[in-house]
Short mmCIF file of C-alpha atoms (C1' of nucleotides) in Angstrom, two decimals:
data_model
loop_
_atom_site.label_atom_id
_atom_site.label_comp_id
_atom_site.label_asym_id
_atom_site.label_seq_id
_atom_site.Cartn_x
_atom_site.Cartn_y
_atom_site.Cartn_z
CA MET A 300 -8.86 76.02 33.92
CA THR A 301 -7.70 75.42 30.36
CA VAL A 302 -6.97 71.94 29.01
CA GLU A 303 -3.29 72.66 28.45
CA ASP A 304 -2.82 73.37 32.11
CA LYS A 305 -1.00 70.13 32.80
CA ARG A 306 -0.83 70.62 36.52
CA HIS A 307 -4.52 71.04 36.84
CA LEU A 308 -5.11 68.16 34.48
CA ARG A 309 -3.00 65.90 36.60
CA SER A 310 -4.90 67.06 39.65
CA ILE A 311 -8.20 66.20 38.00
CA LEU A 312 -6.83 62.84 36.99
CA THR A 313 -5.70 62.08 40.51
CA ARG A 314 -9.09 63.05 41.81
CA GLN A 315 -10.71 60.80 39.25
CA LYS A 316 -8.46 57.87 40.12
CA LEU A 317 -9.37 58.30 43.77
CA LEU A 318 -13.08 58.44 43.05
CA GLU A 319 -12.98 55.31 40.94
CA ALA A 320 -10.95 53.41 43.48
CA ALA A 321 -13.24 54.63 46.25
CA LYS A 322 -16.30 53.40 44.40
CA GLU A 323 -14.78 49.97 43.92
CA VAL A 324 -13.77 49.71 47.55
CA PHE A 325 -17.10 50.98 48.83
CA LEU A 326 -19.02 48.50 46.70
CA GLN A 327 -16.78 45.65 47.69
CA GLU A 328 -16.43 46.36 51.40
CA GLY A 329 -19.41 48.49 52.37
CA PHE A 330 -19.05 51.87 54.02
CA GLN A 331 -17.78 50.83 57.41
CA LYS A 332 -15.27 48.21 56.42
CA ALA A 333 -13.94 50.32 53.58
CA THR A 334 -10.79 52.17 54.56
CA ILE A 335 -9.30 55.19 52.92
CA SER A 336 -5.97 53.33 52.89
CA GLN A 337 -7.44 50.68 50.60
CA MET A 338 -8.70 53.34 48.24
CA ILE A 339 -5.36 55.09 48.18
CA LYS A 340 -3.58 51.85 47.47
CA LYS A 341 -5.98 50.97 44.69
CA ALA A 342 -5.71 54.44 43.18
CA LYS A 343 -1.91 54.16 43.24
CA VAL A 344 -1.56 57.55 44.80
CA GLY A 345 0.44 58.83 47.75
CA TYR A 346 -1.21 58.58 51.12
CA GLY A 347 -1.49 62.27 51.86
CA THR A 348 -2.84 62.97 48.38
CA ALA A 349 -6.28 61.69 49.27
CA TYR A 350 -6.52 64.29 51.97
CA VAL A 351 -5.61 67.02 49.54
CA HIS A 352 -8.62 66.20 47.39
CA PHE A 353 -11.14 64.96 49.92
CA GLU A 354 -11.75 65.43 53.59
CA GLY A 355 -12.09 61.71 54.19
CA LYS A 356 -14.19 58.65 53.47
CA GLU A 357 -17.48 60.48 53.95
CA ASP A 358 -16.57 63.25 51.58
CA LEU A 359 -15.64 60.73 48.91
CA LEU A 360 -18.98 58.99 49.22
CA ILE A 361 -20.92 62.23 49.05
CA VAL A 362 -19.24 63.10 45.78
CA LEU A 363 -19.93 59.61 44.46
CA MET A 364 -23.59 59.89 45.42
CA GLU A 365 -24.22 63.27 43.89
CA ASP A 366 -25.75 61.97 40.65
CA VAL A 367 -28.14 59.68 42.41
CA MET A 368 -29.19 62.37 44.81
CA GLU A 369 -29.78 64.74 41.96
CA ARG A 370 -32.24 62.26 40.53
CA PHE A 371 -34.08 62.04 43.80
CA TYR A 372 -34.49 65.78 43.76
CA GLU A 373 -35.92 65.56 40.27
CA ILE A 374 -38.56 63.04 41.31
CA ALA A 375 -39.45 65.22 44.27
CA GLU A 376 -40.07 68.16 41.99
CA ILE A 377 -42.69 66.55 39.74
CA SER A 378 -45.82 68.63 39.96
CA PHE A 379 -49.21 67.39 40.94
CA LEU A 380 -52.60 68.82 40.04
CA PRO A 381 -55.26 66.10 39.96
CA LYS A 382 -58.88 66.82 39.02
CA SER A 383 -60.38 63.75 40.66
CA LYS A 384 -59.69 61.01 43.17
CA HIS A 385 -59.04 58.61 40.33
CA GLU A 386 -56.59 60.94 38.67
CA ALA A 387 -54.85 61.48 42.01
CA GLU A 388 -54.41 57.75 42.43
CA GLU A 389 -52.85 57.46 39.00
CA ILE A 390 -50.35 60.24 39.57
CA ILE A 391 -49.45 59.16 43.08
CA TYR A 392 -48.97 55.59 41.95
CA LYS A 393 -46.59 56.75 39.25
CA GLN A 394 -44.56 58.76 41.73
CA ALA A 395 -44.35 55.98 44.29
CA ASN A 396 -43.44 53.50 41.61
CA GLY A 397 -40.76 55.80 40.21
CA PHE A 398 -39.32 56.34 43.63
CA LEU A 399 -39.12 52.64 44.42
CA THR A 400 -37.87 51.69 40.98
CA MET A 401 -35.00 54.07 41.51
CA ALA A 402 -34.04 52.14 44.62
CA GLU A 403 -33.86 48.99 42.55
CA ALA A 404 -31.81 50.58 39.81
CA GLU A 405 -29.27 52.13 42.16
CA ARG A 406 -29.30 49.34 44.71
CA ASP A 407 -25.55 48.88 45.07
CA MET A 408 -24.61 52.45 45.83
CA MET A 409 -27.75 52.92 47.88
CA GLN A 410 -26.68 50.05 50.09
CA VAL A 411 -23.44 51.81 50.83
CA PHE A 412 -25.34 55.04 51.31
CA GLU A 413 -27.69 53.47 53.83
CA GLN A 414 -24.80 52.24 55.95
CA ALA A 415 -23.19 55.64 55.74
CA ILE A 416 -26.35 57.38 56.93
CA GLY A 417 -26.01 55.52 60.20
CA VAL A 418 -22.43 56.56 60.70
CA SER A 419 -21.81 59.93 59.17
CA SER A 420 -23.82 62.95 60.16
CA LEU A 421 -22.69 64.67 56.99
CA ILE A 422 -24.35 62.00 54.89
CA SER A 423 -27.31 61.67 57.16
CA ASP A 424 -27.94 65.38 56.71
CA LYS A 425 -27.83 64.98 52.96
CA TRP A 426 -30.54 62.36 53.13
CA LYS A 427 -32.58 64.46 55.52
CA MET A 428 -32.55 67.24 52.97
CA ILE A 429 -33.90 64.93 50.31
CA ARG A 430 -36.56 63.68 52.70
CA GLU A 431 -37.65 67.18 53.66
CA LYS A 432 -37.85 68.16 50.03
CA PHE A 433 -40.21 65.28 49.34
CA ILE A 434 -42.30 65.92 52.42
CA GLN A 435 -42.61 69.61 51.69
CA ARG A 436 -43.72 68.82 48.18
CA ILE A 437 -46.25 66.19 49.26
CA SER A 438 -47.48 68.45 52.01
CA GLN A 439 -48.14 71.18 49.50
CA ASP A 440 -49.98 68.78 47.22
CA VAL A 441 -52.16 67.54 50.07
CA ALA A 442 -53.02 71.10 51.07
CA PHE A 443 -53.92 71.88 47.47
CA THR A 444 -56.31 68.95 47.16
CA GLN A 445 -57.80 69.78 50.53
CA GLN A 446 -58.65 73.29 49.34
CA ASN A 447 -60.06 71.72 46.19
CA GLY A 448 -62.44 69.62 48.24
CA LEU A 449 -60.81 66.46 46.88
CA ALA A 450 -59.15 65.47 50.15
CA ARG A 451 -60.38 65.29 53.75
CA ALA A 452 -59.75 68.75 55.13
CA GLU A 453 -59.90 67.82 58.81
CA LEU A 454 -56.47 66.15 58.68
CA ASN A 455 -53.20 67.97 59.26
CA HIS A 456 -51.60 67.94 55.82
CA GLU A 457 -48.07 67.96 57.16
CA ILE A 458 -48.62 64.89 59.31
CA VAL A 459 -50.32 63.12 56.43
CA ALA A 460 -47.47 63.96 54.10
CA ARG A 461 -44.80 62.69 56.47
CA GLY A 462 -46.71 59.46 57.08
CA TRP A 463 -47.07 58.81 53.39
CA PHE A 464 -43.45 59.53 52.64
CA PHE A 465 -42.32 57.34 55.51
CA THR A 466 -44.07 54.32 54.08
CA ASN A 467 -42.40 54.96 50.78
CA GLU A 468 -39.00 55.52 52.32
CA MET A 469 -39.03 52.36 54.39
CA TYR A 470 -40.05 50.32 51.38
CA LEU A 471 -37.21 51.98 49.52
CA TRP A 472 -34.72 50.68 52.07
CA GLU A 473 -36.28 47.23 52.01
CA ILE A 474 -35.82 47.15 48.28
CA VAL A 475 -32.26 48.42 48.61
CA ARG A 476 -31.48 45.66 51.08
CA ASN A 477 -33.16 43.19 48.76
CA GLU A 478 -35.48 42.14 51.54
CA HIS A 479 -38.75 42.73 49.72
CA GLN A 480 -40.92 39.80 48.80
CA ALA A 481 -43.50 41.42 46.58
CA SER A 482 -42.79 43.19 43.29
CA VAL A 483 -42.18 46.92 43.30
CA GLU A 484 -45.37 47.41 41.26
CA GLU A 485 -47.56 45.59 43.74
CA VAL A 486 -46.05 47.42 46.66
CA ALA A 487 -46.62 50.76 44.96
CA LYS A 488 -50.14 49.80 44.01
CA THR A 489 -51.10 48.61 47.48
CA ILE A 490 -49.71 51.47 49.52
CA THR A 491 -51.10 54.00 47.05
CA SER A 492 -54.52 52.44 47.24
CA ILE A 493 -54.65 52.66 51.03
CA TYR A 494 -53.34 56.18 51.05
CA VAL A 495 -55.64 57.52 48.38
CA THR A 496 -58.72 55.75 49.76
CA GLY A 497 -57.84 57.01 53.21
CA LEU A 498 -57.18 60.59 52.27
CA TYR A 499 -59.35 61.44 49.31
CA ILE A 500 -63.13 61.81 49.20
CA MET B 297 -24.41 30.82 92.89
CA THR B 298 -25.13 31.55 96.56
CA VAL B 299 -24.84 35.00 98.05
CA GLU B 300 -21.89 34.07 100.24
CA ASP B 301 -19.83 33.20 97.18
CA LYS B 302 -17.58 36.25 97.34
CA ARG B 303 -15.85 35.56 94.07
CA HIS B 304 -19.06 35.51 92.13
CA LEU B 305 -20.39 38.52 94.00
CA ARG B 306 -17.34 40.52 93.08
CA SER B 307 -17.76 39.47 89.48
CA ILE B 308 -21.39 40.60 89.48
CA LEU B 309 -20.39 43.90 91.02
CA THR B 310 -17.73 44.48 88.41
CA ARG B 311 -20.25 43.74 85.69
CA GLN B 312 -22.68 46.17 87.29
CA LYS B 313 -20.09 48.90 87.54
CA LEU B 314 -19.27 48.44 83.88
CA LEU B 315 -22.92 48.59 82.84
CA GLU B 316 -23.55 51.76 84.81
CA ALA B 317 -20.45 53.45 83.46
CA ALA B 318 -21.34 52.34 79.95
CA LYS B 319 -24.81 53.83 80.22
CA GLU B 320 -23.40 57.15 81.36
CA VAL B 321 -20.86 57.24 78.59
CA PHE B 322 -23.35 56.19 75.91
CA LEU B 323 -25.83 58.86 76.99
CA GLN B 324 -23.17 61.50 77.13
CA GLU B 325 -21.24 60.67 73.98
CA GLY B 326 -23.61 58.75 71.73
CA PHE B 327 -22.81 55.32 70.38
CA GLN B 328 -20.06 56.18 67.95
CA LYS B 329 -18.09 58.64 70.00
CA ALA B 330 -18.35 56.50 73.11
CA THR B 331 -15.24 54.40 73.64
CA ILE B 332 -14.90 51.33 75.74
CA SER B 333 -11.81 52.92 77.29
CA GLN B 334 -13.92 55.74 78.71
CA MET B 335 -16.31 53.24 80.22
CA ILE B 336 -13.50 51.24 81.76
CA LYS B 337 -11.99 54.35 83.23
CA LYS B 338 -15.30 55.49 84.62
CA ALA B 339 -16.01 52.05 86.08
CA LYS B 340 -12.57 52.05 87.73
CA VAL B 341 -11.78 48.61 86.48
CA GLY B 342 -8.78 47.09 84.73
CA TYR B 343 -8.74 47.37 80.96
CA GLY B 344 -8.93 43.69 80.16
CA THR B 345 -11.76 43.18 82.65
CA ALA B 346 -14.32 44.70 80.33
CA TYR B 347 -13.54 42.08 77.74
CA VAL B 348 -14.03 39.32 80.29
CA HIS B 349 -17.61 40.41 80.90
CA PHE B 350 -18.62 41.78 77.50
CA GLU B 351 -17.54 41.27 73.95
CA GLY B 352 -17.29 44.98 73.29
CA LYS B 353 -19.26 48.20 73.00
CA GLU B 354 -22.11 46.60 71.07
CA ASP B 355 -22.58 43.84 73.59
CA LEU B 356 -22.76 46.35 76.42
CA LEU B 357 -25.45 48.34 74.63
CA ILE B 358 -27.53 45.27 73.88
CA VAL B 359 -27.56 44.34 77.55
CA LEU B 360 -28.49 47.90 78.47
CA MET B 361 -31.35 47.89 75.97
CA GLU B 362 -32.87 44.59 76.98
CA ASP B 363 -35.62 46.08 79.18
CA VAL B 364 -36.75 48.51 76.56
CA MET B 365 -36.81 45.84 73.90
CA GLU B 366 -38.83 43.60 76.15
CA ARG B 367 -41.46 46.31 76.35
CA PHE B 368 -41.60 46.60 72.60
CA TYR B 369 -42.28 42.92 72.39
CA GLU B 370 -45.12 43.32 74.86
CA ILE B 371 -46.78 46.02 72.80
CA ALA B 372 -46.43 43.86 69.71
CA GLU B 373 -48.27 41.05 71.43
CA ILE B 374 -51.46 42.92 72.29
CA SER B 375 -54.35 41.11 70.68
CA PHE B 376 -56.80 42.60 68.25
CA LEU B 377 -60.32 41.45 67.53
CA PRO B 378 -62.49 44.39 66.41
CA LYS B 379 -66.17 43.98 65.62
CA SER B 380 -66.54 47.12 63.54
CA LYS B 381 -64.57 49.75 61.66
CA HIS B 382 -65.07 52.13 64.52
CA GLU B 383 -63.81 49.64 67.06
CA ALA B 384 -60.82 48.89 64.87
CA GLU B 385 -59.95 52.57 64.74
CA GLU B 386 -60.07 52.78 68.53
CA ILE B 387 -57.80 49.81 69.08
CA ILE B 388 -55.36 50.75 66.37
CA TYR B 389 -55.14 54.29 67.67
CA LYS B 390 -54.31 53.01 71.11
CA GLN B 391 -51.56 50.79 69.79
CA ALA B 392 -50.01 53.47 67.63
CA ASN B 393 -50.22 55.93 70.48
CA GLY B 394 -48.64 53.44 72.90
CA PHE B 395 -45.86 52.70 70.47
CA LEU B 396 -45.03 56.37 69.93
CA THR B 397 -45.40 57.28 73.59
CA MET B 398 -42.80 54.67 74.36
CA ALA B 399 -40.39 56.44 72.04
CA GLU B 400 -40.91 59.61 74.02
CA ALA B 401 -40.45 57.91 77.36
CA GLU B 402 -37.24 56.13 76.38
CA ARG B 403 -35.92 58.85 74.14
CA ASP B 404 -32.37 59.00 75.52
CA MET B 405 -31.48 55.36 75.20
CA MET B 406 -33.39 55.09 71.94
CA GLN B 407 -31.21 57.83 70.50
CA VAL B 408 -28.15 55.79 71.27
CA PHE B 409 -29.86 52.72 69.91
CA GLU B 410 -30.69 54.42 66.65
CA GLN B 411 -27.08 55.37 66.07
CA ALA B 412 -26.02 51.85 66.93
CA ILE B 413 -28.43 50.33 64.41
CA GLY B 414 -26.53 52.09 61.68
CA VAL B 415 -23.18 50.78 62.82
CA SER B 416 -23.58 47.40 64.42
CA SER B 417 -25.17 44.51 62.59
CA LEU B 418 -25.73 42.79 65.91
CA ILE B 419 -27.94 45.61 67.07
CA SER B 420 -29.52 46.15 63.72
CA ASP B 421 -30.58 42.49 63.77
CA LYS B 422 -32.13 42.98 67.19
CA TRP B 423 -34.25 45.80 65.86
CA LYS B 424 -35.18 43.84 62.77
CA MET B 425 -36.53 41.12 65.02
CA ILE B 426 -38.74 43.58 66.82
CA ARG B 427 -39.93 44.98 63.52
CA GLU B 428 -40.75 41.58 62.09
CA LYS B 429 -42.63 40.68 65.23
CA PHE B 430 -44.81 43.75 64.82
CA ILE B 431 -45.34 43.23 61.13
CA GLN B 432 -46.23 39.60 61.58
CA ARG B 433 -48.75 40.55 64.22
CA ILE B 434 -50.30 43.35 62.16
CA SER B 435 -50.32 41.14 59.12
CA GLN B 436 -52.28 38.52 61.01
CA ASP B 437 -54.74 41.12 62.25
CA VAL B 438 -55.31 42.47 58.75
CA ALA B 439 -55.91 38.97 57.42
CA PHE B 440 -58.39 38.35 60.20
CA THR B 441 -60.43 41.47 59.49
CA GLN B 442 -60.31 40.70 55.77
CA GLN B 443 -61.90 37.31 56.40
CA ASN B 444 -64.44 39.04 58.59
CA GLY B 445 -65.44 41.28 55.75
CA LEU B 446 -64.35 44.31 57.73
CA ALA B 447 -61.34 45.12 55.59
CA ARG B 448 -60.81 45.33 51.84
CA ALA B 449 -59.89 41.82 50.82
CA GLU B 450 -58.30 42.68 47.47
CA LEU B 451 -55.17 44.05 49.14
CA ASN B 452 -52.16 41.93 50.05
CA HIS B 453 -52.25 41.92 53.85
CA GLU B 454 -48.50 41.59 54.24
CA ILE B 455 -47.78 44.64 52.13
CA VAL B 456 -50.44 46.59 53.97
CA ALA B 457 -49.02 45.57 57.33
CA ARG B 458 -45.48 46.58 56.43
CA GLY B 459 -46.62 49.92 55.09
CA TRP B 460 -48.57 50.69 58.23
CA PHE B 461 -45.74 49.67 60.50
CA PHE B 462 -43.27 51.71 58.48
CA THR B 463 -45.22 54.90 59.04
CA ASN B 464 -45.27 54.18 62.74
CA GLU B 465 -41.59 53.33 62.87
CA MET B 466 -40.46 56.43 61.07
CA TYR B 467 -42.54 58.60 63.35
CA LEU B 468 -40.98 56.76 66.24
CA TRP B 469 -37.51 57.80 65.10
CA GLU B 470 -38.66 61.37 64.52
CA ILE B 471 -39.92 61.49 68.07
CA VAL B 472 -36.71 59.92 69.34
CA ARG B 473 -34.70 62.56 67.54
CA ASN B 474 -37.02 65.22 68.92
CA GLU B 475 -37.75 66.38 65.42
CA HIS B 476 -41.52 66.10 65.56
CA GLN B 477 -43.64 69.23 65.48
CA ALA B 478 -47.07 67.86 66.27
CA SER B 479 -48.03 66.10 69.49
CA VAL B 480 -47.80 62.34 69.69
CA GLU B 481 -51.57 62.13 70.05
CA GLU B 482 -52.27 64.10 66.91
CA VAL B 483 -49.76 62.08 64.92
CA ALA B 484 -51.29 58.83 66.12
CA LYS B 485 -54.79 60.11 65.41
CA THR B 486 -53.98 61.30 61.91
CA ILE B 487 -52.05 58.30 60.65
CA THR B 488 -54.60 55.93 62.17
CA SER B 489 -57.45 57.77 60.51
CA ILE B 490 -55.89 57.50 57.06
CA TYR B 491 -54.98 53.88 57.56
CA VAL B 492 -58.35 52.78 58.89
CA THR B 493 -60.31 54.76 56.32
CA GLY B 494 -58.08 53.37 53.59
CA LEU B 495 -58.23 49.76 54.65
CA TYR B 496 -61.58 49.17 56.33
CA ILE B 497 -64.96 49.13 54.73
"C1'" DA C 47 -3.62 26.26 108.08
"C1'" DA C 48 -0.94 25.51 103.96
"C1'" DA C 49 -1.02 23.88 99.27
"C1'" DA C 50 -3.55 23.48 95.25
"C1'" DA C 51 -7.23 24.68 92.27
"C1'" DA C 52 -10.50 27.69 90.48
"C1'" DT C 53 -11.93 32.10 89.40
"C1'" DA C 54 -11.38 36.97 88.47
"C1'" DT C 55 -8.64 40.98 87.34
"C1'" DT C 56 -5.03 43.44 85.26
"C1'" DG C 57 -2.24 46.43 82.07
"C1'" DA C 58 1.38 45.99 78.64
"C1'" DC C 59 1.47 44.98 73.92
"C1'" DA C 60 0.65 44.39 69.02
"C1'" DC C 61 -2.21 46.00 65.67
"C1'" DA C 62 -5.14 48.81 62.48
"C1'" DG C 63 -6.57 52.97 60.86
"C1'" DT C 64 -6.55 58.13 60.74
"C1'" DG C 65 -5.12 62.83 59.61
"C1'" DT C 66 -1.14 66.14 59.39
"C1'" DC C 67 2.81 68.32 57.87
"C1'" DA C 68 7.45 69.21 56.26
"C1'" DT C 69 9.50 68.03 52.16
"C1'" DA C 70 9.84 66.77 47.23
"C1'" DT C 71 8.28 67.13 42.62
"C1'" DT C 72 6.17 69.18 38.62
"C1'" DC C 73 4.62 72.92 36.00
"C1'" DT C 74 3.89 77.94 34.57
"C1'" DA C 75 5.08 82.55 33.82
"C1'" DT C 76 8.51 85.76 33.27
"C1'" DA D 227 16.50 79.00 33.21
"C1'" DT D 228 14.63 80.07 37.35
"C1'" DA D 229 11.32 81.84 40.98
"C1'" DG D 230 7.43 80.44 42.89
"C1'" DA D 231 2.82 78.30 42.70
"C1'" DA D 232 0.40 74.07 42.61
"C1'" DT D 233 0.40 69.34 43.57
"C1'" DA D 234 1.89 64.96 45.60
"C1'" DT D 235 4.18 62.25 49.06
"C1'" DG D 236 5.01 59.10 53.09
"C1'" DA D 237 6.85 59.16 57.73
"C1'" DC D 238 4.95 60.22 62.03
"C1'" DA D 239 2.12 60.93 66.03
"C1'" DC D 240 -2.15 59.74 67.73
"C1'" DT D 241 -6.42 57.21 69.08
"C1'" DG D 242 -8.72 53.24 69.98
"C1'" DT D 243 -9.16 48.06 69.97
"C1'" DG D 244 -8.76 43.26 71.53
"C1'" DT D 245 -5.59 39.63 73.48
"C1'" DC D 246 -2.95 37.26 76.67
"C1'" DA D 247 0.40 35.93 80.04
"C1'" DA D 248 0.97 37.31 84.57
"C1'" DT D 249 -0.99 38.37 88.95
"C1'" DA D 250 -4.37 38.61 92.69
"C1'" DT D 251 -8.13 36.80 95.18
"C1'" DT D 252 -11.20 33.35 96.85
"C1'" DT D 253 -12.48 28.55 97.59
"C1'" DT D 254 -11.46 23.69 98.12
"C1'" DT D 255 -8.68 19.94 99.45
"C1'" DT D 256 -5.61 17.64 102.34
#
DNA sequence: AAAAAATATTGACACAGTGTCATATTCTAT
DNA sequence: ATAGAATATGACACTGTGTCAATATTTTTT
C-alpha cells in the first residue's frame, strides 16, 4: 500500500504499461484485430504477466473505458424539473446535445467500445447498464411531467422513455462511426423538437 | 445444369447439407461460439469441402439470412401517400407494427444475426443496406408530406427519418433479445403516436 | 469401354492466437 | 542473511482456421 513498497510499485507500473500498450493497440487495430500478444509485446512484459493483471482483452478494455463510462453516468443523473413545455424543450435539448457531444469527444475509444459490445458479453452488459440508467431516469422524468399535466398522460411512460433514448443512442453510434451528415446541434434540435411536440401538451 | 447431371446434383446436396448443419449449429451456439468445424462434422462432409462451397462462417450465415432480409426489403418498399394526419398515423402504425412483428417471428435467426453484426463487417454492411433503404424511404415520405403541408416543414426530413427509424430499430433488437416488457402492439402504438403528433400538423 | 478431362471431395498441415502453470526472480520482514 | 510472500516469465498444450496437393467420382471423347 505504501509508496516504498517496491514490489507493489513495480506491479502498478507493469499494470500501467499494459494499459497504455493496450490502448495503443486497441486504437490502432480495433477490438477484434487487436491481440493480447501485441499488447504484451508493446508493453515489454512477459507473456503470462498480462494474465496476472487482467483476465484478457475484454477486461483490459473495460478498465480503459471506465472514465468514459463514469461520465455517461453523470449525464444520466442530471435532474429534470421543467415548469412548462418550453422549459422542457430547453432542458431536453441540452441533455441530448451533451450526450451526443460526448460521442464526438470520445470518438476513438467509443469506436473500439462499439466493436467490443458486439463481441464481448461482459462489455455489452456494461453498456446495457448505462442504457438502463438513462431509460430509468427519463422514464421517471416523463412520469413526473405526466402527473404535472405537462405531458400526455395516456402514453406508457416507460415505452416513451425507451423510444426517446433509442433515437439518441443510435445517433450516438452514427456520430462515433463518423457517419453523420448533419451537425450534432441540428440533430439534437430536430429530434428534441419532435419528441417534445409529440409528448408535451 | 440439368437434373441428370449427377456431379452437379451431388454438389447441390453437399451445399444443402452444409447449410442445414450450419443453421442448427448457429441456432444452438450463437454466431461467435459456432465453429465451422462443428458444422462440417454435423453435415458429415470433408473438412475442405466447406471452403469449396462457402468462404467461411460469415458467408454461410449471409446465405441463411437471405430470405429474412428479402422480407425486410419488402416492408421498406411499401408506399405511403396519406391525405390527413389521421391517415398518416394509421399507415405508419401498420408499418411499425409489421416491422416489429417480423422481429418476433424471426427471433431465433435474428438473434444470431445481431451477434454477427457486431463481429463481421460483411454482415454489418448487409444490415446497413437494409437500414439505409428504410431511411431513404421514410425520408422521402416525410419530404412528401412536408410539401403537402401535412408535416412541419421547418424540420430536416433526413434527420427526422433517421430518428424515427432508430427508435424502431432499437425496439426491434429489444424484441429479438426478448427483453421487451410491453406488447409489440402497444410499443408500435406509443412510438407512432409521439412521432406523428410531433411531426404532423 | 477405356482413356482423358472435368468436377467435386478430402484430410493433413501450417499457422495464429489463447490461457495455464511450474519455475524464476525480486522484495520484505524477521 | 534467509524464509517466504508477491510478482513475473515463457514454454506448452489446446482450439480453431484456411489452404492445397492428392484422391475420388462423374462425364466426355475417342
